[in-house]
Amino acid sequence: MKRMVALTGMIMMLLVSMTARAEGDLTIEITKGNDQAMPIAVVPFQADGNNPPQDIARIISNDLQHSGQFSPLERSEMLSTPASGEQIHYADWQQLKANYLVVGSIEQSGNGYRISWELHDVYGNKRMIGESVTSSADQLRSRAHYIADRIFKAITGIRGAFQTRIAYVSATGVDDNMQFALYVADQDGHNTQQVLSSDQPILSPAWSPDGQKLAYVSFESGRPAIYVQQLSTGKRVKLSSFEGINGAPSWSPDGRKLAMSLSRDGQPEIYVMNVASRSLTRMTRSEAIETEPDWSPDGSTLLFTSDRSGQPQLYTMSSNGGSASRLTFTGNYNAGGQYGPDGEAVFMSTRTDRGFQVAKQNLETDRVTVLTSTAQDEAPAVAPNGTMVVYATQQGSQGVLGAVSADGRAEFVIPSPSGNVREPAWSPFLN
């Protein structure tokens, strides 16, 4: 019972700390750059006389910079502004020490636009890739993210994640006047859409593997319940509303099951629900708090947080059931674990002498690497290509989303325009 009271208290403390709602797009602010990032120049795209509603080159440049792996050249430093390969003088860009060069143009085409772009290897004096794509006015940001994905893959060999989305929770007001909202936005914080609003708390959004649905916890019925909502239609269903805690939903890789934390039989334990039949399988049996489950990429293993050792630590067990094994031994607090997409590492919130920070544990060597430099970092969510991690943190008295590269070399924050945000979740690849 004492653990139940403590857990409820922790949840309420989190809710009280969420005091303002994000309104409009979020804005990324670089807080630490990667001094080993690859120099690249993204030249402003030549327009046909009519300024398009979006600066395609700027969006591409920002995407690449926010990945932590590229250092874009400032426009003021550019010696020329070529729009195609025929106009490039490679010596100019070699003088500026740019390894790669992106050029392009945008022109009106019917009711929309045609974007032509090329990626060049500066020191190889050659064109790497390029194409022309069409776009409506409201798709221009998406097209820019698509181009950034192509460039990222061509240079790094890793699939880009710039067309993915993030979900997060926010709140406004104080005490009995608080209002909560669930949002989704592009990975760079733009194109914000409200999924749900409520005068009761919303927690733990989780993307389905196909990116079409969100599972989350809502208190709108007077107690916590787990819902699944279709993003395209807004249609939703209530999956779990047992007495006590219904929390921390996590989709299986095949989208057929949800792992969750339920206290229907006493203490919070890990359960797995078949989404179609609603049948439940209890996975853990202990006197401890068991919560925050996550599936390994192949679906064979469940990762979860437990205080069975006396302190929150990460444990793993077969998704078919059986005994659990302790995974984390460094420090006295490790929680909120999530597998990287390749299954080779786990990301988590850990307590250090500086506070709570995001860390990564290599599953082969068990080496733990602290990634963030701030002191109130929690709820890490990993990009589907494994290169970045988004998390909840504080900037002064304001709750914001932070992000860090998976090697810890680059950090940035995504502050809301008007208040605190929490509970981030990064979508899978959407196409």
mmCIF file of C-alpha atoms in Angstrom, residues 1-331:
data_model
loop_
_atom_site.group_PDB
_atom_site.id
_atom_site.type_symbol
_atom_site.label_atom_id
_atom_site.label_comp_id
_atom_site.label_asym_id
_atom_site.label_seq_id
_atom_site.Cartn_x
_atom_site.Cartn_y
_atom_site.Cartn_z
ATOM 1 C CA MET A 1 0.000 0.000 0.000
ATOM 2 C CA LYS A 2 2.826 2.412 0.802
ATOM 3 C CA ARG A 3 4.259 1.894 -2.678
ATOM 4 C CA MET A 4 0.852 2.568 -4.200
ATOM 5 C CA VAL A 5 0.573 5.850 -2.292
ATOM 6 C CA ALA A 6 4.097 6.801 -3.335
ATOM 7 C CA LEU A 7 3.382 6.084 -6.994
ATOM 8 C CA THR A 8 0.148 8.085 -6.906
ATOM 9 C CA GLY A 9 2.032 10.955 -5.285
ATOM 10 C CA MET A 10 4.683 10.864 -8.016
ATOM 11 C CA ILE A 11 1.991 11.043 -10.705
ATOM 12 C CA MET A 12 0.289 14.006 -9.043
ATOM 13 C CA MET A 13 3.612 15.841 -8.651
ATOM 14 C CA LEU A 14 4.163 15.431 -12.387
ATOM 15 C CA LEU A 15 0.720 16.795 -13.158
ATOM 16 C CA VAL A 16 1.145 19.789 -10.890
ATOM 17 C CA SER A 17 4.435 20.625 -12.635
ATOM 18 C CA MET A 18 2.645 20.906 -15.997
ATOM 19 C CA THR A 19 1.279 24.432 -15.803
ATOM 20 C CA ALA A 20 0.920 25.730 -19.348
ATOM 21 C CA ARG A 21 -0.259 24.488 -22.715
ATOM 22 C CA ALA A 22 1.707 24.620 -25.937
ATOM 23 C CA GLU A 23 -0.020 26.729 -28.539
ATOM 24 C CA GLY A 24 1.262 26.783 -32.104
ATOM 25 C CA ASP A 25 4.489 25.367 -33.444
ATOM 26 C CA LEU A 26 7.477 24.623 -31.238
ATOM 27 C CA THR A 27 10.844 26.208 -32.024
ATOM 28 C CA ILE A 28 14.138 24.322 -31.831
ATOM 29 C CA GLU A 29 17.078 25.993 -30.091
ATOM 30 C CA ILE A 30 20.567 24.486 -30.387
ATOM 31 C CA THR A 31 22.224 24.184 -26.958
ATOM 32 C CA LYS A 32 25.307 22.098 -27.842
ATOM 33 C CA GLY A 33 26.718 21.463 -31.310
ATOM 34 C CA ASN A 34 28.759 18.508 -32.519
ATOM 35 C CA ASP A 35 32.333 19.642 -33.188
ATOM 36 C CA GLN A 36 32.780 16.581 -35.412
ATOM 37 C CA ALA A 37 29.706 17.283 -37.548
ATOM 38 C CA MET A 38 30.157 17.150 -41.332
ATOM 39 C CA PRO A 39 30.302 20.576 -43.032
ATOM 40 C CA ILE A 40 27.554 21.006 -45.617
ATOM 41 C CA ALA A 41 26.218 23.983 -47.576
ATOM 42 C CA VAL A 42 22.520 24.221 -48.427
ATOM 43 C CA VAL A 43 22.158 27.083 -50.888
ATOM 44 C CA PRO A 44 18.863 29.059 -50.887
ATOM 45 C CA PHE A 45 16.681 27.581 -53.611
ATOM 46 C CA GLN A 46 16.186 29.853 -56.587
ATOM 47 C CA ALA A 47 12.558 30.958 -56.967
ATOM 48 C CA ASP A 48 10.831 31.955 -60.211
ATOM 49 C CA GLY A 49 9.943 35.454 -59.029
ATOM 50 C CA ASN A 50 7.168 34.569 -56.594
ATOM 51 C CA ASN A 51 8.342 33.823 -53.074
ATOM 52 C CA PRO A 52 7.010 30.410 -52.015
ATOM 53 C CA PRO A 53 5.335 30.158 -48.594
ATOM 54 C CA GLN A 54 8.164 28.018 -47.209
ATOM 55 C CA ASP A 55 11.963 28.364 -47.352
ATOM 56 C CA ILE A 56 12.764 24.839 -48.534
ATOM 57 C CA ALA A 57 16.527 25.185 -48.202
ATOM 58 C CA ARG A 58 16.221 26.529 -44.643
ATOM 59 C CA ILE A 59 14.052 23.602 -43.575
ATOM 60 C CA ILE A 60 16.511 21.116 -45.111
ATOM 61 C CA SER A 61 19.452 22.869 -43.456
ATOM 62 C CA ASN A 62 17.713 22.896 -40.059
ATOM 63 C CA ASP A 63 16.820 19.209 -40.326
ATOM 64 C CA LEU A 64 20.403 18.244 -41.088
ATOM 65 C CA GLN A 65 21.769 20.423 -38.287
ATOM 66 C CA HIS A 66 19.281 19.067 -35.737
ATOM 67 C CA SER A 67 20.403 15.513 -36.510
ATOM 68 C CA GLY A 68 23.705 16.406 -34.839
ATOM 69 C CA GLN A 69 25.672 14.964 -37.739
ATOM 70 C CA PHE A 70 25.911 18.026 -39.996
ATOM 71 C CA SER A 71 27.177 21.577 -39.612
ATOM 72 C CA PRO A 72 25.492 23.767 -42.270
ATOM 73 C CA LEU A 73 27.355 26.764 -43.641
ATOM 74 C CA GLU A 74 25.844 30.151 -42.812
ATOM 75 C CA ARG A 75 24.268 31.829 -45.835
ATOM 76 C CA SER A 76 26.267 34.983 -45.198
ATOM 77 C CA GLU A 77 29.479 33.005 -45.776
ATOM 78 C CA MET A 78 28.496 31.651 -49.194
ATOM 79 C CA LEU A 79 30.532 32.960 -52.139
ATOM 80 C CA SER A 80 27.845 32.162 -54.728
ATOM 81 C CA THR A 81 24.287 30.836 -54.950
ATOM 82 C CA PRO A 82 24.120 28.220 -57.704
ATOM 83 C CA ALA A 83 20.759 26.634 -58.449
ATOM 84 C CA SER A 84 21.989 23.636 -60.485
ATOM 85 C CA GLY A 85 25.088 21.557 -61.062
ATOM 86 C CA GLU A 86 26.072 23.529 -64.160
ATOM 87 C CA GLN A 87 26.483 26.681 -62.057
ATOM 88 C CA ILE A 88 28.709 25.139 -59.373
ATOM 89 C CA HIS A 89 32.372 26.092 -59.014
ATOM 90 C CA TYR A 90 33.644 23.399 -56.684
ATOM 91 C CA ALA A 91 36.747 25.446 -55.778
ATOM 92 C CA ASP A 92 34.513 28.048 -54.085
ATOM 93 C CA TRP A 93 33.038 25.454 -51.768
ATOM 94 C CA GLN A 94 36.362 23.707 -51.175
ATOM 95 C CA GLN A 95 37.697 27.085 -50.050
ATOM 96 C CA LEU A 96 34.826 27.205 -47.522
ATOM 97 C CA LYS A 97 35.640 23.615 -46.425
ATOM 98 C CA ALA A 98 32.145 22.326 -47.224
ATOM 99 C CA ASN A 99 32.203 18.565 -47.795
ATOM 100 C CA TYR A 100 28.783 18.532 -49.442
ATOM 101 C CA LEU A 101 26.634 21.010 -51.336
ATOM 102 C CA VAL A 102 22.859 21.111 -51.859
ATOM 103 C CA VAL A 103 21.437 23.326 -54.625
ATOM 104 C CA GLY A 104 17.969 23.660 -56.084
ATOM 105 C CA SER A 105 15.111 25.715 -57.400
ATOM 106 C CA ILE A 106 11.383 26.028 -56.847
ATOM 107 C CA GLU A 107 8.832 27.207 -59.375
ATOM 108 C CA GLN A 108 5.090 27.354 -59.606
ATOM 109 C CA SER A 109 3.537 24.458 -61.474
ATOM 110 C CA GLY A 110 -0.225 24.477 -61.978
ATOM 111 C CA ASN A 111 -1.807 24.963 -58.560
ATOM 112 C CA GLY A 112 1.345 23.889 -56.781
ATOM 113 C CA TYR A 113 5.124 23.876 -57.055
ATOM 114 C CA ARG A 114 7.940 21.931 -58.655
ATOM 115 C CA ILE A 115 11.077 21.530 -56.560
ATOM 116 C CA SER A 116 14.327 20.513 -58.263
ATOM 117 C CA TRP A 117 17.343 19.717 -56.097
ATOM 118 C CA GLU A 118 20.800 18.130 -56.268
ATOM 119 C CA LEU A 119 23.360 16.897 -53.733
ATOM 120 C CA HIS A 120 27.021 17.272 -54.690
ATOM 121 C CA ASP A 121 30.263 15.855 -53.311
ATOM 122 C CA VAL A 122 32.456 18.966 -53.166
ATOM 123 C CA TYR A 123 35.861 17.310 -52.965
ATOM 124 C CA GLY A 124 34.818 14.567 -55.370
ATOM 125 C CA ASN A 125 33.653 17.215 -57.866
ATOM 126 C CA LYS A 126 30.527 15.261 -58.664
ATOM 127 C CA ARG A 127 26.766 15.107 -58.356
ATOM 128 C CA MET A 128 25.601 12.369 -55.984
ATOM 129 C CA ILE A 129 21.796 12.406 -56.292
ATOM 130 C CA GLY A 130 18.998 14.746 -57.338
ATOM 131 C CA GLU A 131 15.434 14.837 -58.612
ATOM 132 C CA SER A 132 12.374 16.980 -59.232
ATOM 133 C CA VAL A 133 9.268 16.616 -57.062
ATOM 134 C CA THR A 134 5.898 18.339 -57.129
ATOM 135 C CA SER A 135 4.099 19.745 -54.118
ATOM 136 C CA SER A 136 1.014 21.644 -53.107
ATOM 137 C CA ALA A 137 1.546 24.746 -50.990
ATOM 138 C CA ASP A 138 0.592 22.980 -47.758
ATOM 139 C CA GLN A 139 2.950 20.063 -48.500
ATOM 140 C CA LEU A 140 6.108 22.134 -48.897
ATOM 141 C CA ARG A 141 7.432 21.447 -45.388
ATOM 142 C CA SER A 142 6.814 17.737 -45.853
ATOM 143 C CA ARG A 143 8.649 17.811 -49.203
ATOM 144 C CA ALA A 144 11.584 19.581 -47.560
ATOM 145 C CA HIS A 145 11.722 16.858 -44.881
ATOM 146 C CA TYR A 146 11.619 14.252 -47.659
ATOM 147 C CA ILE A 147 14.597 15.868 -49.401
ATOM 148 C CA ALA A 148 16.488 16.044 -46.095
ATOM 149 C CA ASP A 149 15.804 12.322 -45.620
ATOM 150 C CA ARG A 150 17.247 11.557 -49.075
ATOM 151 C CA ILE A 151 20.353 13.639 -48.377
ATOM 152 C CA PHE A 152 20.871 12.101 -44.930
ATOM 153 C CA LYS A 153 20.647 8.562 -46.339
ATOM 154 C CA ALA A 154 22.950 9.325 -49.282
ATOM 155 C CA ILE A 155 25.711 10.637 -47.026
ATOM 156 C CA THR A 156 25.399 8.535 -43.850
ATOM 157 C CA GLY A 157 23.852 5.331 -45.175
ATOM 158 C CA ILE A 158 21.189 5.647 -42.440
ATOM 159 C CA ARG A 159 17.539 6.224 -43.223
ATOM 160 C CA GLY A 160 16.505 9.775 -42.333
ATOM 161 C CA ALA A 161 13.718 10.376 -39.809
ATOM 162 C CA PHE A 162 12.783 13.930 -40.742
ATOM 163 C CA GLN A 163 9.331 12.957 -42.002
ATOM 164 C CA THR A 164 8.399 11.410 -38.662
ATOM 165 C CA ARG A 165 6.289 13.033 -35.929
ATOM 166 C CA ILE A 166 6.343 13.495 -32.172
ATOM 167 C CA ALA A 167 3.478 13.377 -29.693
ATOM 168 C CA TYR A 168 3.455 15.188 -26.363
ATOM 169 C CA VAL A 169 1.186 16.286 -23.536
ATOM 170 C CA SER A 170 0.694 19.800 -22.199
ATOM 171 C CA ALA A 171 -1.433 21.564 -19.598
ATOM 172 C CA THR A 172 -2.617 25.044 -18.712
ATOM 173 C CA GLY A 173 -4.116 26.635 -15.620
ATOM 174 C CA VAL A 174 -3.727 25.945 -11.931
ATOM 175 C CA ASP A 175 -5.333 23.461 -9.518
ATOM 176 C CA ASP A 176 -9.006 22.880 -10.367
ATOM 177 C CA ASN A 177 -8.777 25.056 -13.496
ATOM 178 C CA MET A 178 -6.145 22.962 -15.254
ATOM 179 C CA GLN A 179 -6.756 21.934 -18.869
ATOM 180 C CA PHE A 180 -4.781 19.166 -20.562
ATOM 181 C CA ALA A 181 -4.109 18.489 -24.233
ATOM 182 C CA LEU A 182 -2.444 15.847 -26.365
ATOM 183 C CA TYR A 183 -0.633 17.067 -29.497
ATOM 184 C CA VAL A 184 1.225 15.650 -32.464
ATOM 185 C CA ALA A 185 3.718 17.666 -34.516
ATOM 186 C CA ASP A 186 6.431 17.189 -37.101
ATOM 187 C CA GLN A 187 9.731 16.084 -35.588
ATOM 188 C CA ASP A 188 10.960 19.692 -35.811
ATOM 189 C CA GLY A 189 7.995 20.981 -33.791
ATOM 190 C CA HIS A 190 5.992 22.455 -36.698
ATOM 191 C CA ASN A 191 2.544 21.519 -38.039
ATOM 192 C CA THR A 192 1.104 21.058 -34.551
ATOM 193 C CA GLN A 193 -2.277 19.304 -34.316
ATOM 194 C CA GLN A 194 -4.375 18.781 -31.207
ATOM 195 C CA VAL A 195 -5.502 15.184 -30.771
ATOM 196 C CA LEU A 196 -7.404 15.487 -27.486
ATOM 197 C CA SER A 197 -8.247 18.102 -24.872
ATOM 198 C CA SER A 198 -9.597 17.439 -21.407
ATOM 199 C CA ASP A 199 -10.011 19.008 -17.984
ATOM 200 C CA GLN A 200 -8.506 15.809 -16.571
ATOM 201 C CA PRO A 201 -4.902 14.550 -16.855
ATOM 202 C CA ILE A 202 -3.559 12.858 -20.001
ATOM 203 C CA LEU A 203 -0.423 10.712 -19.772
ATOM 204 C CA SER A 204 1.869 8.300 -21.618
ATOM 205 C CA PRO A 205 1.109 8.645 -25.355
ATOM 206 C CA ALA A 206 2.418 5.704 -27.401
ATOM 207 C CA TRP A 207 2.465 5.371 -31.196
ATOM 208 C CA SER A 208 1.178 2.236 -32.893
ATOM 209 C CA PRO A 209 3.754 0.544 -35.162
ATOM 210 C CA ASP A 210 1.930 1.761 -38.291
ATOM 211 C CA GLY A 211 1.874 5.357 -37.013
ATOM 212 C CA GLN A 212 -1.909 5.550 -37.438
ATOM 213 C CA LYS A 213 -2.991 5.408 -33.780
ATOM 214 C CA LEU A 214 -2.010 6.645 -30.345
ATOM 215 C CA ALA A 215 -2.573 4.812 -27.085
ATOM 216 C CA TYR A 216 -2.640 7.011 -23.998
ATOM 217 C CA VAL A 217 -3.906 7.296 -20.429
ATOM 218 C CA SER A 218 -6.787 9.678 -19.661
ATOM 219 C CA PHE A 219 -8.428 10.465 -16.327
ATOM 220 C CA GLU A 220 -11.571 11.890 -17.955
ATOM 221 C CA SER A 221 -13.847 9.237 -16.438
ATOM 222 C CA GLY A 222 -12.651 10.060 -12.938
ATOM 223 C CA ARG A 223 -9.942 7.389 -12.832
ATOM 224 C CA PRO A 224 -7.117 6.405 -15.172
ATOM 225 C CA ALA A 225 -8.126 4.513 -18.306
ATOM 226 C CA ILE A 226 -6.191 3.461 -21.400
ATOM 227 C CA TYR A 227 -7.568 4.604 -24.747
ATOM 228 C CA VAL A 228 -6.548 4.005 -28.360
ATOM 229 C CA GLN A 229 -7.328 6.768 -30.844
ATOM 230 C CA GLN A 230 -7.237 6.720 -34.646
ATOM 231 C CA LEU A 231 -5.444 9.889 -35.707
ATOM 232 C CA SER A 232 -7.071 10.301 -39.107
ATOM 233 C CA THR A 233 -10.657 10.110 -37.835
ATOM 234 C CA GLY A 234 -10.448 10.862 -34.120
ATOM 235 C CA LYS A 235 -12.321 7.626 -33.380
ATOM 236 C CA ARG A 236 -11.199 6.030 -30.148
ATOM 237 C CA VAL A 237 -11.919 3.104 -27.876
ATOM 238 C CA LYS A 238 -11.378 2.518 -24.163
ATOM 239 C CA LEU A 239 -9.296 -0.623 -23.668
ATOM 240 C CA SER A 240 -8.663 -0.693 -19.938
ATOM 241 C CA SER A 241 -10.413 0.945 -16.973
ATOM 242 C CA PHE A 242 -9.866 -1.355 -14.019
ATOM 243 C CA GLU A 243 -9.910 -0.216 -10.400
ATOM 244 C CA GLY A 244 -6.600 1.362 -9.469
ATOM 245 C CA ILE A 245 -3.793 2.120 -11.893
ATOM 246 C CA ASN A 246 -4.159 1.718 -15.662
ATOM 247 C CA GLY A 247 -0.952 3.096 -17.089
ATOM 248 C CA ALA A 248 2.070 3.147 -19.397
ATOM 249 C CA PRO A 249 0.692 1.481 -22.580
ATOM 250 C CA SER A 250 3.279 0.122 -25.037
ATOM 251 C CA TRP A 251 2.550 -1.452 -28.433
ATOM 252 C CA SER A 252 4.044 -4.752 -29.512
ATOM 253 C CA PRO A 253 6.018 -4.533 -32.787
ATOM 254 C CA ASP A 254 3.214 -6.290 -34.694
ATOM 255 C CA GLY A 255 0.572 -3.911 -33.308
ATOM 256 C CA ARG A 256 -1.580 -6.745 -31.968
ATOM 257 C CA LYS A 257 -0.842 -6.337 -28.269
ATOM 258 C CA LEU A 258 -0.381 -3.627 -25.667
ATOM 259 C CA ALA A 259 1.810 -4.057 -22.615
ATOM 260 C CA MET A 260 0.649 -1.954 -19.664
ATOM 261 C CA SER A 261 0.866 -1.496 -15.911
ATOM 262 C CA LEU A 262 -2.284 -2.453 -13.961
ATOM 263 C CA SER A 263 -2.987 -2.690 -10.225
ATOM 264 C CA ARG A 264 -6.217 -4.674 -10.657
ATOM 265 C CA ASP A 265 -4.787 -7.496 -8.536
ATOM 266 C CA GLY A 266 -3.116 -5.310 -5.909
ATOM 267 C CA GLN A 267 0.330 -3.925 -6.663
ATOM 268 C CA PRO A 268 1.059 -2.442 -10.128
ATOM 269 C CA GLU A 269 2.169 -5.325 -12.370
ATOM 270 C CA ILE A 270 2.986 -5.725 -16.054
ATOM 271 C CA TYR A 271 0.184 -7.146 -18.183
ATOM 272 C CA VAL A 272 -0.172 -7.778 -21.911
ATOM 273 C CA MET A 273 -3.528 -7.229 -23.609
ATOM 274 C CA ASN A 274 -4.576 -8.673 -26.948
ATOM 275 C CA VAL A 275 -6.061 -5.568 -28.579
ATOM 276 C CA ALA A 276 -8.623 -7.466 -30.667
ATOM 277 C CA SER A 277 -9.979 -9.792 -27.963
ATOM 278 C CA ARG A 278 -9.171 -7.615 -24.906
ATOM 279 C CA SER A 279 -7.822 -10.730 -23.182
ATOM 280 C CA LEU A 280 -5.178 -10.068 -20.518
ATOM 281 C CA THR A 281 -2.049 -11.984 -19.557
ATOM 282 C CA ARG A 282 -0.324 -11.116 -16.299
ATOM 283 C CA MET A 283 3.437 -11.072 -16.840
ATOM 284 C CA THR A 284 4.970 -10.164 -13.463
ATOM 285 C CA ARG A 285 4.223 -11.252 -9.902
ATOM 286 C CA SER A 286 5.994 -9.411 -7.118
ATOM 287 C CA GLU A 287 5.404 -7.091 -4.172
ATOM 288 C CA ALA A 288 7.080 -4.239 -6.052
ATOM 289 C CA ILE A 289 5.849 -1.521 -8.393
ATOM 290 C CA GLU A 290 6.234 -2.780 -11.969
ATOM 291 C CA THR A 291 5.641 -0.178 -14.679
ATOM 292 C CA GLU A 292 6.837 1.461 -17.956
ATOM 293 C CA PRO A 293 7.009 -1.653 -20.171
ATOM 294 C CA ASP A 294 8.686 -1.548 -23.584
ATOM 295 C CA TRP A 295 9.035 -4.245 -26.246
ATOM 296 C CA SER A 296 12.290 -5.242 -27.886
ATOM 297 C CA PRO A 297 12.266 -4.602 -31.660
ATOM 298 C CA ASP A 298 11.775 -8.307 -32.404
ATOM 299 C CA GLY A 299 8.984 -8.622 -29.827
ATOM 300 C CA SER A 300 10.749 -11.353 -27.866
ATOM 301 C CA THR A 301 11.513 -9.376 -24.709
ATOM 302 C CA LEU A 302 9.772 -6.955 -22.372
ATOM 303 C CA LEU A 303 11.754 -4.228 -20.624
ATOM 304 C CA PHE A 304 10.210 -2.583 -17.559
ATOM 305 C CA THR A 305 10.904 -0.494 -14.452
ATOM 306 C CA SER A 306 10.656 -2.135 -11.036
ATOM 307 C CA ASP A 307 11.622 -1.199 -7.491
ATOM 308 C CA ARG A 308 11.881 -4.844 -6.397
ATOM 309 C CA SER A 309 15.527 -4.215 -5.439
ATOM 310 C CA GLY A 310 14.451 -1.295 -3.242
ATOM 311 C CA GLN A 311 15.182 1.320 -5.907
ATOM 312 C CA PRO A 312 13.863 1.848 -9.451
ATOM 313 C CA GLN A 313 15.880 -0.263 -11.891
ATOM 314 C CA LEU A 314 15.300 -1.798 -15.327
ATOM 315 C CA TYR A 315 14.463 -5.462 -15.740
ATOM 316 C CA THR A 316 13.836 -7.721 -18.733
ATOM 317 C CA MET A 317 11.787 -10.856 -19.255
ATOM 318 C CA SER A 318 10.607 -12.988 -22.146
ATOM 319 C CA SER A 319 7.403 -11.735 -23.726
ATOM 320 C CA ASN A 320 6.193 -15.334 -23.411
ATOM 321 C CA GLY A 321 6.450 -15.084 -19.632
ATOM 322 C CA GLY A 322 8.840 -16.439 -17.027
ATOM 323 C CA SER A 323 11.264 -14.903 -14.590
ATOM 324 C CA ALA A 324 12.726 -11.409 -14.880
ATOM 325 C CA SER A 325 16.399 -10.436 -14.886
ATOM 326 C CA ARG A 326 17.825 -7.163 -13.641
ATOM 327 C CA LEU A 327 19.419 -5.148 -16.436
ATOM 328 C CA THR A 328 20.765 -1.982 -14.778
ATOM 329 C CA PHE A 329 23.243 -1.857 -11.897
ATOM 330 C CA THR A 330 24.891 1.553 -12.342
ATOM 331 C CA GLY A 331 23.506 4.088 -9.876
#
